[in-house]
mmCIF file of C-alpha atoms in Angstrom:
data_model
loop_
_atom_site.group_PDB
_atom_site.id
_atom_site.type_symbol
_atom_site.label_atom_id
_atom_site.label_comp_id
_atom_site.label_asym_id
_atom_site.label_seq_id
_atom_site.Cartn_x
_atom_site.Cartn_y
_atom_site.Cartn_z
ATOM 1 C CA UNK A 1 29.016 -38.181 8.237
ATOM 2 C CA UNK A 2 29.091 -41.030 10.802
ATOM 3 C CA UNK A 3 31.755 -40.669 13.758
ATOM 4 C CA UNK A 4 32.830 -43.173 16.093
ATOM 5 C CA UNK A 5 34.173 -41.802 19.480
ATOM 6 C CA UNK A 6 35.917 -44.060 21.987
ATOM 7 C CA UNK A 7 36.591 -42.609 25.356
ATOM 8 C CA UNK A 8 38.820 -44.039 27.766
ATOM 9 C CA UNK A 9 36.608 -43.800 31.261
ATOM 10 C CA UNK A 10 39.883 -44.543 33.649
ATOM 11 C CA UNK A 11 38.941 -40.903 34.863
ATOM 12 C CA UNK A 12 36.378 -38.185 34.458
ATOM 13 C CA UNK A 13 38.673 -36.075 32.648
ATOM 14 C CA UNK A 14 38.211 -38.048 28.930
ATOM 15 C CA UNK A 15 34.678 -38.002 29.770
ATOM 16 C CA UNK A 16 34.289 -34.152 30.417
ATOM 17 C CA UNK A 17 36.337 -33.552 27.340
ATOM 18 C CA UNK A 18 33.676 -35.712 24.945
ATOM 19 C CA UNK A 19 30.728 -33.585 26.695
ATOM 20 C CA UNK A 20 31.910 -30.432 25.790
ATOM 21 C CA UNK A 21 33.172 -31.691 22.480
ATOM 22 C CA UNK A 22 29.935 -33.419 21.711
ATOM 23 C CA UNK A 23 27.505 -30.122 20.208
ATOM 24 C CA UNK A 24 30.844 -29.232 18.059
ATOM 25 C CA UNK A 25 31.098 -32.885 16.594
ATOM 26 C CA UNK A 26 27.396 -32.517 15.974
ATOM 27 C CA UNK A 27 28.045 -30.130 13.846
ATOM 28 C CA UNK A 28 29.844 -32.726 11.400
ATOM 29 C CA UNK A 29 27.844 -35.619 11.820
ATOM 30 C CA UNK A 30 25.956 -38.163 13.903
ATOM 31 C CA UNK A 31 28.154 -39.240 17.010
ATOM 32 C CA UNK A 32 28.170 -42.444 18.417
ATOM 33 C CA UNK A 33 30.470 -43.259 21.580
ATOM 34 C CA UNK A 34 32.001 -45.972 22.793
ATOM 35 C CA UNK A 35 32.772 -46.171 26.626
ATOM 36 C CA UNK A 36 35.912 -48.173 27.792
ATOM 37 C CA UNK A 37 36.571 -48.740 31.573
ATOM 38 C CA UNK A 38 34.300 -48.131 34.825
ATOM 39 C CA UNK A 39 36.039 -45.840 36.529
ATOM 40 C CA UNK A 40 34.273 -42.665 35.955
ATOM 41 C CA UNK A 41 31.786 -41.160 38.527
ATOM 42 C CA UNK A 42 30.507 -38.736 36.474
ATOM 43 C CA UNK A 43 26.694 -38.637 34.747
ATOM 44 C CA UNK A 44 27.264 -38.866 31.274
ATOM 45 C CA UNK A 45 25.019 -36.980 29.061
ATOM 46 C CA UNK A 46 26.065 -38.430 26.017
ATOM 47 C CA UNK A 47 24.641 -41.016 23.487
ATOM 48 C CA UNK A 48 26.916 -43.903 24.504
ATOM 49 C CA UNK A 49 26.366 -46.749 21.761
ATOM 50 C CA UNK A 50 28.947 -49.361 22.680
ATOM 51 C CA UNK A 51 30.468 -50.063 26.298
ATOM 52 C CA UNK A 52 33.133 -52.641 27.501
ATOM 53 C CA UNK A 53 34.649 -53.073 31.094
ATOM 54 C CA UNK A 54 38.057 -52.341 29.586
ATOM 55 C CA UNK A 55 40.818 -51.634 31.448
ATOM 56 C CA UNK A 56 40.223 -49.806 34.577
ATOM 57 C CA UNK A 57 42.686 -47.942 37.383
ATOM 58 C CA UNK A 58 42.291 -49.212 40.964
ATOM 59 C CA UNK A 59 44.010 -47.036 43.902
ATOM 60 C CA UNK A 60 45.894 -47.984 46.755
ATOM 61 C CA UNK A 61 44.285 -45.943 50.103
ATOM 62 C CA UNK A 62 46.609 -43.213 49.899
ATOM 63 C CA UNK A 63 47.456 -41.651 46.766
ATOM 64 C CA UNK A 64 48.986 -44.362 44.626
ATOM 65 C CA UNK A 65 47.807 -47.209 41.883
ATOM 66 C CA UNK A 66 46.932 -50.777 42.880
ATOM 67 C CA UNK A 67 48.732 -52.653 40.213
ATOM 68 C CA UNK A 68 47.654 -56.002 41.353
ATOM 69 C CA UNK A 69 43.784 -54.602 41.397
ATOM 70 C CA UNK A 70 44.369 -53.561 37.970
ATOM 71 C CA UNK A 71 45.989 -56.598 36.487
ATOM 72 C CA UNK A 72 43.186 -59.146 38.108
ATOM 73 C CA UNK A 73 40.718 -57.398 36.582
ATOM 74 C CA UNK A 74 41.983 -57.454 33.112
ATOM 75 C CA UNK A 75 39.729 -59.606 30.786
ATOM 76 C CA UNK A 76 42.071 -60.253 27.710
ATOM 77 C CA UNK A 77 39.774 -62.579 26.299
ATOM 78 C CA UNK A 78 36.583 -60.251 26.700
ATOM 79 C CA UNK A 79 38.427 -57.445 25.409
ATOM 80 C CA UNK A 80 39.358 -59.194 22.622
ATOM 81 C CA UNK A 81 35.838 -59.818 21.782
ATOM 82 C CA UNK A 82 34.561 -56.369 22.517
ATOM 83 C CA UNK A 83 37.109 -55.532 19.944
ATOM 84 C CA UNK A 84 35.995 -57.847 17.106
ATOM 85 C CA UNK A 85 32.483 -57.076 18.025
ATOM 86 C CA UNK A 86 32.563 -53.339 17.150
ATOM 87 C CA UNK A 87 31.244 -52.431 13.778
ATOM 88 C CA UNK A 88 33.805 -49.226 12.668
ATOM 89 C CA UNK A 89 33.579 -50.068 9.099
ATOM 90 C CA UNK A 90 30.050 -48.637 9.443
ATOM 91 C CA UNK A 91 31.692 -45.036 10.264
ATOM 92 C CA UNK A 92 33.097 -42.318 8.343
ATOM 93 C CA UNK A 93 35.584 -41.370 11.000
ATOM 94 C CA UNK A 94 37.181 -43.427 14.298
ATOM 95 C CA UNK A 95 38.029 -40.818 17.050
ATOM 96 C CA UNK A 96 40.132 -42.510 19.845
ATOM 97 C CA UNK A 97 40.942 -40.862 23.101
ATOM 98 C CA UNK A 98 43.221 -43.262 24.166
ATOM 99 C CA UNK A 99 41.363 -46.518 24.251
ATOM 100 C CA UNK A 100 43.165 -50.216 23.455
ATOM 101 C CA UNK A 101 40.027 -51.841 22.766
ATOM 102 C CA UNK A 102 39.240 -49.075 19.601
ATOM 103 C CA UNK A 103 43.216 -49.491 18.623
ATOM 104 C CA UNK A 104 42.804 -53.577 18.422
ATOM 105 C CA UNK A 105 39.172 -53.005 16.457
ATOM 106 C CA UNK A 106 41.066 -50.941 14.161
ATOM 107 C CA UNK A 107 43.698 -53.111 13.436
ATOM 108 C CA UNK A 108 41.687 -56.504 13.247
ATOM 109 C CA UNK A 109 39.512 -54.540 10.854
ATOM 110 C CA UNK A 110 41.485 -52.491 8.647
ATOM 111 C CA UNK A 111 40.308 -49.531 9.812
ATOM 112 C CA UNK A 112 41.847 -45.941 9.926
ATOM 113 C CA UNK A 113 41.944 -43.817 13.175
ATOM 114 C CA UNK A 114 42.754 -40.665 14.734
ATOM 115 C CA UNK A 115 44.164 -40.671 18.230
ATOM 116 C CA UNK A 116 42.448 -37.295 19.686
ATOM 117 C CA UNK A 117 43.503 -36.559 23.260
ATOM 118 C CA UNK A 118 45.951 -35.463 25.904
ATOM 119 C CA UNK A 119 48.133 -38.994 25.762
ATOM 120 C CA UNK A 120 48.480 -38.313 22.009
ATOM 121 C CA UNK A 121 50.906 -35.442 23.185
ATOM 122 C CA UNK A 122 53.369 -37.897 24.465
ATOM 123 C CA UNK A 123 54.236 -39.253 20.639
ATOM 124 C CA UNK A 124 56.441 -36.280 20.682
ATOM 125 C CA UNK A 125 59.230 -36.529 22.947
ATOM 126 C CA UNK A 126 60.007 -32.761 23.019
ATOM 127 C CA UNK A 127 56.593 -33.108 25.773
ATOM 128 C CA UNK A 128 57.935 -32.832 29.252
ATOM 129 C CA UNK A 129 59.064 -35.972 31.007
ATOM 130 C CA UNK A 130 60.076 -36.506 34.913
ATOM 131 C CA UNK A 131 63.578 -36.502 35.271
ATOM 132 C CA UNK A 132 63.903 -39.965 35.544
ATOM 133 C CA UNK A 133 61.949 -41.776 32.535
ATOM 134 C CA UNK A 134 60.244 -44.483 33.337
ATOM 135 C CA UNK A 135 60.694 -47.767 30.244
ATOM 136 C CA UNK A 136 56.891 -49.019 31.019
ATOM 137 C CA UNK A 137 55.468 -45.852 31.145
ATOM 138 C CA UNK A 138 56.968 -44.929 28.087
ATOM 139 C CA UNK A 139 55.896 -47.802 26.067
ATOM 140 C CA UNK A 140 52.256 -47.781 27.715
ATOM 141 C CA UNK A 141 52.009 -43.973 26.615
ATOM 142 C CA UNK A 142 53.163 -44.659 22.743
ATOM 143 C CA UNK A 143 51.898 -48.138 22.324
ATOM 144 C CA UNK A 144 48.685 -48.547 24.546
ATOM 145 C CA UNK A 145 46.281 -47.331 21.995
ATOM 146 C CA UNK A 146 48.432 -47.065 18.464
ATOM 147 C CA UNK A 147 46.726 -44.905 15.798
ATOM 148 C CA UNK A 148 48.433 -44.053 12.291
ATOM 149 C CA UNK A 149 47.472 -39.956 13.442
ATOM 150 C CA UNK A 150 47.571 -37.994 16.240
ATOM 151 C CA UNK A 151 46.095 -34.778 17.383
ATOM 152 C CA UNK A 152 47.523 -33.831 20.952
ATOM 153 C CA UNK A 153 46.168 -31.273 23.668
ATOM 154 C CA UNK A 154 48.378 -30.390 26.153
ATOM 155 C CA UNK A 155 49.483 -27.088 28.434
ATOM 156 C CA UNK A 156 51.669 -25.577 25.964
ATOM 157 C CA UNK A 157 52.373 -26.181 21.951
ATOM 158 C CA UNK A 158 55.514 -28.394 22.782
ATOM 159 C CA UNK A 159 55.201 -29.674 19.163
ATOM 160 C CA UNK A 160 53.527 -28.878 15.868
ATOM 161 C CA UNK A 161 50.691 -31.157 16.145
ATOM 162 C CA UNK A 162 49.983 -30.382 19.818
ATOM 163 C CA UNK A 163 46.496 -27.922 20.496
ATOM 164 C CA UNK A 164 45.615 -26.237 23.431
ATOM 165 C CA UNK A 165 43.486 -27.933 26.183
ATOM 166 C CA UNK A 166 39.726 -28.475 25.526
ATOM 167 C CA UNK A 167 38.117 -25.998 28.230
ATOM 168 C CA UNK A 168 34.191 -26.076 29.009
ATOM 169 C CA UNK A 169 32.377 -23.661 28.117
ATOM 170 C CA UNK A 170 31.337 -22.674 31.504
ATOM 171 C CA UNK A 171 34.658 -22.067 32.539
ATOM 172 C CA UNK A 172 35.440 -20.311 29.484
ATOM 173 C CA UNK A 173 32.278 -17.871 29.721
ATOM 174 C CA UNK A 174 32.896 -16.891 33.620
ATOM 175 C CA UNK A 175 33.689 -14.082 35.428
ATOM 176 C CA UNK A 176 35.907 -16.266 38.021
ATOM 177 C CA UNK A 177 36.013 -14.551 41.558
ATOM 178 C CA UNK A 178 38.202 -15.440 45.032
ATOM 179 C CA UNK A 179 35.643 -16.509 47.809
ATOM 180 C CA UNK A 180 38.216 -17.900 50.062
ATOM 181 C CA UNK A 181 37.338 -21.440 49.691
ATOM 182 C CA UNK A 182 40.236 -23.983 48.744
ATOM 183 C CA UNK A 183 38.586 -26.664 46.399
ATOM 184 C CA UNK A 184 39.803 -30.429 46.784
ATOM 185 C CA UNK A 185 39.658 -33.154 44.267
ATOM 186 C CA UNK A 186 42.239 -36.275 45.042
ATOM 187 C CA UNK A 187 40.169 -39.360 43.350
ATOM 188 C CA UNK A 188 43.095 -41.813 44.343
ATOM 189 C CA UNK A 189 43.190 -40.436 48.196
ATOM 190 C CA UNK A 190 40.395 -42.221 50.772
ATOM 191 C CA UNK A 191 39.110 -39.513 53.518
ATOM 192 C CA UNK A 192 41.346 -40.332 56.472
ATOM 193 C CA UNK A 193 44.551 -39.512 54.371
ATOM 194 C CA UNK A 194 43.751 -35.886 54.419
ATOM 195 C CA UNK A 195 40.906 -34.970 56.910
ATOM 196 C CA UNK A 196 43.136 -34.509 60.155
ATOM 197 C CA UNK A 197 45.510 -31.818 57.349
ATOM 198 C CA UNK A 198 42.683 -29.981 56.570
ATOM 199 C CA UNK A 199 41.223 -30.113 59.880
ATOM 200 C CA UNK A 200 44.475 -28.637 61.469
ATOM 201 C CA UNK A 201 43.966 -25.450 59.150
ATOM 202 C CA UNK A 202 40.601 -24.298 60.627
ATOM 203 C CA UNK A 203 41.010 -20.529 59.482
ATOM 204 C CA UNK A 204 40.329 -22.393 56.131
ATOM 205 C CA UNK A 205 37.160 -23.670 54.457
ATOM 206 C CA UNK A 206 37.971 -26.725 51.945
ATOM 207 C CA UNK A 207 35.098 -27.934 49.358
ATOM 208 C CA UNK A 208 36.314 -31.673 49.448
ATOM 209 C CA UNK A 209 35.008 -33.640 46.294
ATOM 210 C CA UNK A 210 34.588 -36.961 46.890
ATOM 211 C CA UNK A 211 33.608 -40.294 45.234
ATOM 212 C CA UNK A 212 31.768 -41.883 48.248
ATOM 213 C CA UNK A 213 29.789 -38.568 49.187
ATOM 214 C CA UNK A 214 25.885 -38.888 48.586
ATOM 215 C CA UNK A 215 25.254 -35.421 49.139
ATOM 216 C CA UNK A 216 26.635 -32.147 50.229
ATOM 217 C CA UNK A 217 27.278 -31.488 54.258
ATOM 218 C CA UNK A 218 29.759 -29.346 56.428
ATOM 219 C CA UNK A 219 31.893 -30.812 59.197
ATOM 220 C CA UNK A 220 33.835 -28.114 60.718
ATOM 221 C CA UNK A 221 36.255 -26.205 58.106
ATOM 222 C CA UNK A 222 35.340 -29.250 55.473
ATOM 223 C CA UNK A 223 32.157 -28.770 53.331
ATOM 224 C CA UNK A 224 32.253 -32.614 51.587
ATOM 225 C CA UNK A 225 30.571 -32.696 47.970
ATOM 226 C CA UNK A 226 29.406 -35.736 45.545
ATOM 227 C CA UNK A 227 31.718 -35.708 42.439
ATOM 228 C CA UNK A 228 28.993 -33.660 40.403
ATOM 229 C CA UNK A 229 30.772 -31.569 37.587
ATOM 230 C CA UNK A 230 28.209 -28.229 38.116
ATOM 231 C CA UNK A 231 28.762 -28.169 41.542
ATOM 232 C CA UNK A 232 32.775 -28.573 41.043
ATOM 233 C CA UNK A 233 32.530 -25.676 38.622
ATOM 234 C CA UNK A 234 31.301 -23.386 40.341
ATOM 235 C CA UNK A 235 33.306 -24.588 43.219
ATOM 236 C CA UNK A 236 36.723 -24.133 41.134
ATOM 237 C CA UNK A 237 35.560 -20.976 39.289
ATOM 238 C CA UNK A 238 34.828 -19.061 42.949
ATOM 239 C CA UNK A 239 38.242 -20.558 44.963
ATOM 240 C CA UNK A 240 41.308 -19.326 46.099
ATOM 241 C CA UNK A 241 42.947 -22.348 45.157
ATOM 242 C CA UNK A 242 42.828 -26.140 44.116
ATOM 243 C CA UNK A 243 44.512 -29.149 45.113
ATOM 244 C CA UNK A 244 44.224 -31.802 42.731
ATOM 245 C CA UNK A 245 46.013 -34.754 41.250
ATOM 246 C CA UNK A 246 48.508 -34.596 38.562
ATOM 247 C CA UNK A 247 45.692 -34.934 35.422
ATOM 248 C CA UNK A 248 45.179 -32.887 32.715
ATOM 249 C CA UNK A 249 41.613 -31.166 32.355
ATOM 250 C CA UNK A 250 41.491 -29.792 36.136
ATOM 251 C CA UNK A 251 44.690 -27.963 36.369
ATOM 252 C CA UNK A 252 44.563 -26.399 32.464
ATOM 253 C CA UNK A 253 40.926 -25.295 33.628
ATOM 254 C CA UNK A 254 42.157 -23.851 36.777
ATOM 255 C CA UNK A 255 45.360 -22.365 34.767
ATOM 256 C CA UNK A 256 42.902 -20.546 32.659
ATOM 257 C CA UNK A 257 41.052 -19.341 35.619
ATOM 258 C CA UNK A 258 44.079 -18.012 37.072
ATOM 259 C CA UNK A 259 43.582 -20.059 40.449
ATOM 260 C CA UNK A 260 46.602 -21.098 42.751
ATOM 261 C CA UNK A 261 47.177 -24.799 42.135
ATOM 262 C CA UNK A 262 49.314 -27.401 43.984
ATOM 263 C CA UNK A 263 49.329 -30.660 42.282
ATOM 264 C CA UNK A 264 49.673 -34.462 43.864
ATOM 265 C CA UNK A 265 50.357 -36.700 41.152
ATOM 266 C CA UNK A 266 49.326 -40.464 41.556
ATOM 267 C CA UNK A 267 52.387 -42.356 42.570
ATOM 268 C CA UNK A 268 53.389 -44.786 40.011
ATOM 269 C CA UNK A 269 51.370 -42.823 37.413
ATOM 270 C CA UNK A 270 53.795 -42.275 34.905
ATOM 271 C CA UNK A 271 51.668 -39.734 32.691
ATOM 272 C CA UNK A 272 50.529 -37.459 35.799
ATOM 273 C CA UNK A 273 54.361 -37.578 36.828
ATOM 274 C CA UNK A 274 54.781 -36.030 33.529
ATOM 275 C CA UNK A 275 52.160 -33.649 33.821
ATOM 276 C CA UNK A 276 53.975 -32.548 37.281
ATOM 277 C CA UNK A 277 56.898 -32.312 35.550
ATOM 278 C CA UNK A 278 54.985 -29.835 32.583
ATOM 279 C CA UNK A 279 53.362 -28.040 36.032
ATOM 280 C CA UNK A 280 56.474 -27.552 37.031
ATOM 281 C CA UNK A 281 58.004 -25.696 34.433
ATOM 282 C CA UNK A 282 55.291 -23.460 34.653
ATOM 283 C CA UNK A 283 55.496 -22.589 38.304
ATOM 284 C CA UNK A 284 53.069 -24.833 39.947
ATOM 285 C CA UNK A 285 54.292 -26.215 43.159
ATOM 286 C CA UNK A 286 53.997 -30.471 42.962
ATOM 287 C CA UNK A 287 53.698 -32.600 46.262
ATOM 288 C CA UNK A 288 54.786 -36.358 45.336
ATOM 289 C CA UNK A 289 54.502 -37.517 49.095
ATOM 290 C CA UNK A 290 51.534 -36.643 51.738
ATOM 291 C CA UNK A 291 53.108 -36.711 55.305
ATOM 292 C CA UNK A 292 52.432 -35.152 58.791
ATOM 293 C CA UNK A 293 53.569 -31.698 57.412
ATOM 294 C CA UNK A 294 50.852 -31.822 54.931
ATOM 295 C CA UNK A 295 49.166 -28.852 56.607
ATOM 296 C CA UNK A 296 52.119 -26.863 56.787
ATOM 297 C CA UNK A 297 52.611 -27.223 53.057
ATOM 298 C CA UNK A 298 49.616 -25.843 52.060
ATOM 299 C CA UNK A 299 49.762 -23.008 54.413
ATOM 300 C CA UNK A 300 53.176 -22.045 52.793
ATOM 301 C CA UNK A 301 51.617 -22.758 49.283
ATOM 302 C CA UNK A 302 48.683 -20.524 49.947
ATOM 303 C CA UNK A 303 51.453 -17.598 51.361
ATOM 304 C CA UNK A 304 53.440 -17.970 48.245
ATOM 305 C CA UNK A 305 52.789 -15.633 45.342
ATOM 306 C CA UNK A 306 51.979 -17.213 41.932
ATOM 307 C CA UNK A 307 52.770 -16.325 38.610
ATOM 308 C CA UNK A 308 51.324 -19.295 36.102
ATOM 309 C CA UNK A 309 51.555 -18.456 32.275
ATOM 310 C CA UNK A 310 48.529 -17.661 30.538
ATOM 311 C CA UNK A 311 46.313 -20.569 29.836
ATOM 312 C CA UNK A 312 44.400 -20.601 26.273
ATOM 313 C CA UNK A 313 41.417 -22.266 25.364
ATOM 314 C CA UNK A 314 41.192 -24.473 22.769
ATOM 315 C CA UNK A 315 39.689 -23.143 19.349
ATOM 316 C CA UNK A 316 36.967 -26.369 19.315
ATOM 317 C CA UNK A 317 35.568 -25.739 15.554
ATOM 318 C CA UNK A 318 39.278 -24.899 14.137
ATOM 319 C CA UNK A 319 40.929 -28.080 15.902
ATOM 320 C CA UNK A 320 38.262 -30.310 14.631
ATOM 321 C CA UNK A 321 37.898 -28.879 11.106
ATOM 322 C CA UNK A 322 41.573 -29.720 11.102
ATOM 323 C CA UNK A 323 40.878 -33.182 11.918
ATOM 324 C CA UNK A 324 38.284 -34.075 9.442
ATOM 325 C CA UNK A 325 40.417 -31.979 6.718
ATOM 326 C CA UNK A 326 43.537 -34.748 7.670
ATOM 327 C CA UNK A 327 41.651 -37.659 8.764
ATOM 328 C CA UNK A 328 42.824 -40.017 5.613
ATOM 329 C CA UNK A 329 45.939 -38.174 4.809
ATOM 330 C CA UNK A 330 49.235 -39.700 5.277
#
């Protein structure tokens, strides 16, 4: 079997999931990956055969999306050309992790596909949303990468086609400990937006993962890390708590490990607002604005007992078998 797997590279989560799935996919056949977008900072240990600039996210300085930069970097003519050039008819199965170019290519070439991943779960209206829905956000989630079939991943089974998160083997097979530090991963924040708050908490040690850090070093109570999956996994496995955005993969893994979580969804990022709504229902504290009292928010969070639901890991062979068994069924 020849498998085409499209990865939307607007963040590291989609790539991390694909890297975890790859050895399992190889048991079903050969796999070629298509990478769309250029936001990812992880080393990609995958056979990427096709690439496109696609649509990438751009952030404001302190925790928001910069829609002007996003819009001016979109190249619709090139995206059309990229879609036209993808040889999808050469493949038996097309798996799409929320990539619009692959969806367009499938439509142009009359090729069947399945949308597989977190965003697929939002096809269901039962999947949590914030109190104030966004019409534009809903349109993007449901129509950005359309597919005739959906297999969703989410924190809980909100609908029949939604499965548990893909948790990396390093997380599943570990023995978590609490070495006292706080792991921080907030790619939409620049360093000077949060540094003062962390410095005020001199009694706590922070492991802060940042895209523009080239090597690990410590200044005061903060150890700065480059974005490196092995180092990040080690830090999270042994942390007291994690401060992260409103993404899906990192909160899922933290919940699986039973770690304290403080979620700061990216402003005006509807999917992250939806995830934050789901996390709040599970008892995870969510901060929507970071102000001058952020250090006190962190202190209160650390001093408040947590009681989160137990997070299951996906049975990957079972889920993929279901995907391939039902791929062409209506």
